[in-house]
C-alpha cells in the first residue's frame, strides 16, 4: 500500500502558573518552553525561537538520512548546526517577525564530498 502524500500534525500549548512558561505536547510527548528573559519570562527552558530552529535542524538530519538510505549511500552520521539572527531594530517585514538570517551547517560522515553535496541539494529541494 502506498503511503499518503498528505500528512497531518497537531501540537498543543497552554499557559502554566509561571508567567512565560508554556506546557506543550504533541501525541504523548510533553515538554516545557519558556519565553526569553528579554520578555520578562523565565528563559530557563528552550525558547520558541530555539524550538523553531531545532525543528529545522532535526528535519535536516532526518531527511538527509532518508535520502541517503533511498540512494543506498553509506552515510554513517549527520550533524546539523543552525544559527538564526533576529534584529528587532531592523525587521525583514513589519507585519510579522521573521529571522533576519539563518545559516545551516551540515557535517556528514561516510560519504564523499560530492555525495554529501548532492544529499544537501536534495534536502534543499524538499
Short mmCIF file of C-alpha atoms in Angstrom, two decimals:
data_model
loop_
_atom_site.label_atom_id
_atom_site.label_comp_id
_atom_site.label_asym_id
_atom_site.label_seq_id
_atom_site.Cartn_x
_atom_site.Cartn_y
_atom_site.Cartn_z
CA UNK A 1 0.00 0.00 0.00
CA UNK A 2 1.40 3.39 -0.98
CA UNK A 3 1.94 6.00 1.71
CA UNK A 4 -0.34 9.00 1.57
CA UNK A 5 1.27 12.24 0.42
CA UNK A 6 -0.89 14.13 2.93
CA UNK A 7 0.43 14.23 6.49
CA UNK A 8 -1.26 15.92 9.40
CA UNK A 9 0.39 17.13 12.59
CA UNK A 10 -1.11 18.51 15.77
CA UNK A 11 0.64 20.25 18.65
CA UNK A 12 -0.80 21.99 21.69
CA UNK A 13 0.47 24.64 24.08
CA UNK A 14 -1.01 26.09 27.26
CA UNK A 15 -0.02 28.59 29.90
CA UNK A 16 1.17 27.45 33.32
CA UNK A 17 1.19 29.06 36.76
CA UNK A 18 4.64 30.53 35.93
CA UNK A 19 4.47 33.64 33.74
CA UNK A 20 6.05 32.98 30.34
CA UNK A 21 6.32 29.20 30.87
CA UNK A 22 4.36 27.06 28.42
CA UNK A 23 3.41 23.38 28.63
CA UNK A 24 3.48 21.84 25.16
CA UNK A 25 2.55 18.46 23.83
CA UNK A 26 2.25 16.50 20.63
CA UNK A 27 0.93 12.95 20.63
CA UNK A 28 2.08 11.56 24.01
CA UNK A 29 5.20 13.77 24.26
CA UNK A 30 5.19 16.68 26.74
CA UNK A 31 7.78 19.44 27.10
CA UNK A 32 8.25 22.91 28.54
CA UNK A 33 9.01 26.04 26.53
CA UNK A 34 9.96 29.34 28.19
CA UNK A 35 9.75 32.78 26.73
CA UNK A 36 13.09 34.62 26.65
CA UNK A 37 14.30 36.67 29.61
CA UNK A 38 14.14 39.77 27.37
CA UNK A 39 10.34 39.39 27.54
CA UNK A 40 10.35 39.02 31.33
CA UNK A 41 9.97 35.25 31.07
CA UNK A 42 11.99 32.55 32.84
CA UNK A 43 14.23 31.72 29.85
CA UNK A 44 15.33 28.51 31.56
CA UNK A 45 13.80 26.03 29.12
CA UNK A 46 14.07 26.05 25.33
CA UNK A 47 12.61 29.25 23.87
CA UNK A 48 10.16 29.34 20.94
CA UNK A 49 12.87 30.64 18.57
CA UNK A 50 15.26 27.86 19.62
CA UNK A 51 12.49 25.29 19.24
CA UNK A 52 11.73 26.56 15.73
CA UNK A 53 15.40 26.34 14.70
CA UNK A 54 15.75 22.90 16.31
CA UNK A 55 12.83 21.67 14.22
CA UNK A 56 14.60 22.74 11.05
CA UNK A 57 17.89 21.14 12.15
CA UNK A 58 16.12 17.89 13.09
CA UNK A 59 14.37 17.89 9.71
CA UNK A 60 17.77 18.28 8.03
CA UNK A 61 19.25 15.30 9.88
CA UNK A 62 16.23 13.05 9.28
CA UNK A 63 15.73 13.93 5.61
CA UNK A 64 19.40 13.56 4.71
CA UNK A 65 19.35 10.11 6.35
CA UNK A 66 16.21 9.14 4.40
CA UNK A 67 17.61 10.41 1.10
CA UNK A 68 20.93 8.60 1.67
CA UNK A 69 19.11 5.38 2.52
CA UNK A 70 16.90 5.67 -0.58
CA UNK A 71 20.00 6.26 -2.74
CA UNK A 72 21.89 3.44 -0.97
CA UNK A 73 24.72 5.76 0.10
CA UNK A 74 26.98 4.70 3.01
CA UNK A 75 26.08 7.66 5.24
CA UNK A 76 27.18 6.99 8.82
CA UNK A 77 26.45 10.27 10.60
CA UNK A 78 24.71 13.60 10.09
CA UNK A 79 25.26 16.66 12.27
CA UNK A 80 23.40 19.90 11.61
CA UNK A 81 24.09 23.19 13.34
CA UNK A 82 21.70 26.08 12.75
CA UNK A 83 22.02 29.71 13.77
CA UNK A 84 19.39 32.38 13.41
CA UNK A 85 19.64 36.12 13.93
CA UNK A 86 16.67 38.31 14.78
CA UNK A 87 17.30 42.05 14.70
CA UNK A 88 14.18 43.72 16.07
CA UNK A 89 15.61 47.16 15.17
CA UNK A 90 15.90 46.11 11.51
CA UNK A 91 12.88 43.89 10.75
CA UNK A 92 12.68 41.98 7.48
CA UNK A 93 8.91 42.56 7.50
CA UNK A 94 6.82 44.96 9.55
CA UNK A 95 3.73 42.73 9.68
CA UNK A 96 5.31 39.59 11.13
CA UNK A 97 8.51 38.72 12.99
CA UNK A 98 10.96 36.62 10.99
CA UNK A 99 14.65 35.89 11.33
CA UNK A 100 16.94 38.32 9.51
CA UNK A 101 19.26 35.45 8.66
CA UNK A 102 19.52 31.71 9.17
CA UNK A 103 22.58 29.57 8.46
CA UNK A 104 22.70 25.76 8.34
CA UNK A 105 25.95 23.83 8.55
CA UNK A 106 25.99 20.11 7.75
CA UNK A 107 28.66 17.59 8.74
CA UNK A 108 28.36 14.20 7.08
CA UNK A 109 30.40 11.06 7.68
CA UNK A 110 30.71 8.04 5.39
CA UNK A 111 30.08 9.73 2.03
CA UNK A 112 32.32 11.56 -0.40
CA UNK A 113 32.23 15.33 -0.66
CA UNK A 114 30.35 15.04 -3.98
CA UNK A 115 27.80 12.63 -2.47
CA UNK A 116 27.39 14.91 0.54
CA UNK A 117 26.84 17.94 -1.65
CA UNK A 118 24.23 16.07 -3.66
CA UNK A 119 22.45 14.96 -0.45
CA UNK A 120 22.28 18.53 0.82
CA UNK A 121 21.00 19.80 -2.53
CA UNK A 122 18.27 17.14 -2.45
CA UNK A 123 17.40 18.22 1.12
CA UNK A 124 17.11 21.85 0.00
CA UNK A 125 14.72 20.79 -2.76
CA UNK A 126 12.32 19.04 -0.36
#
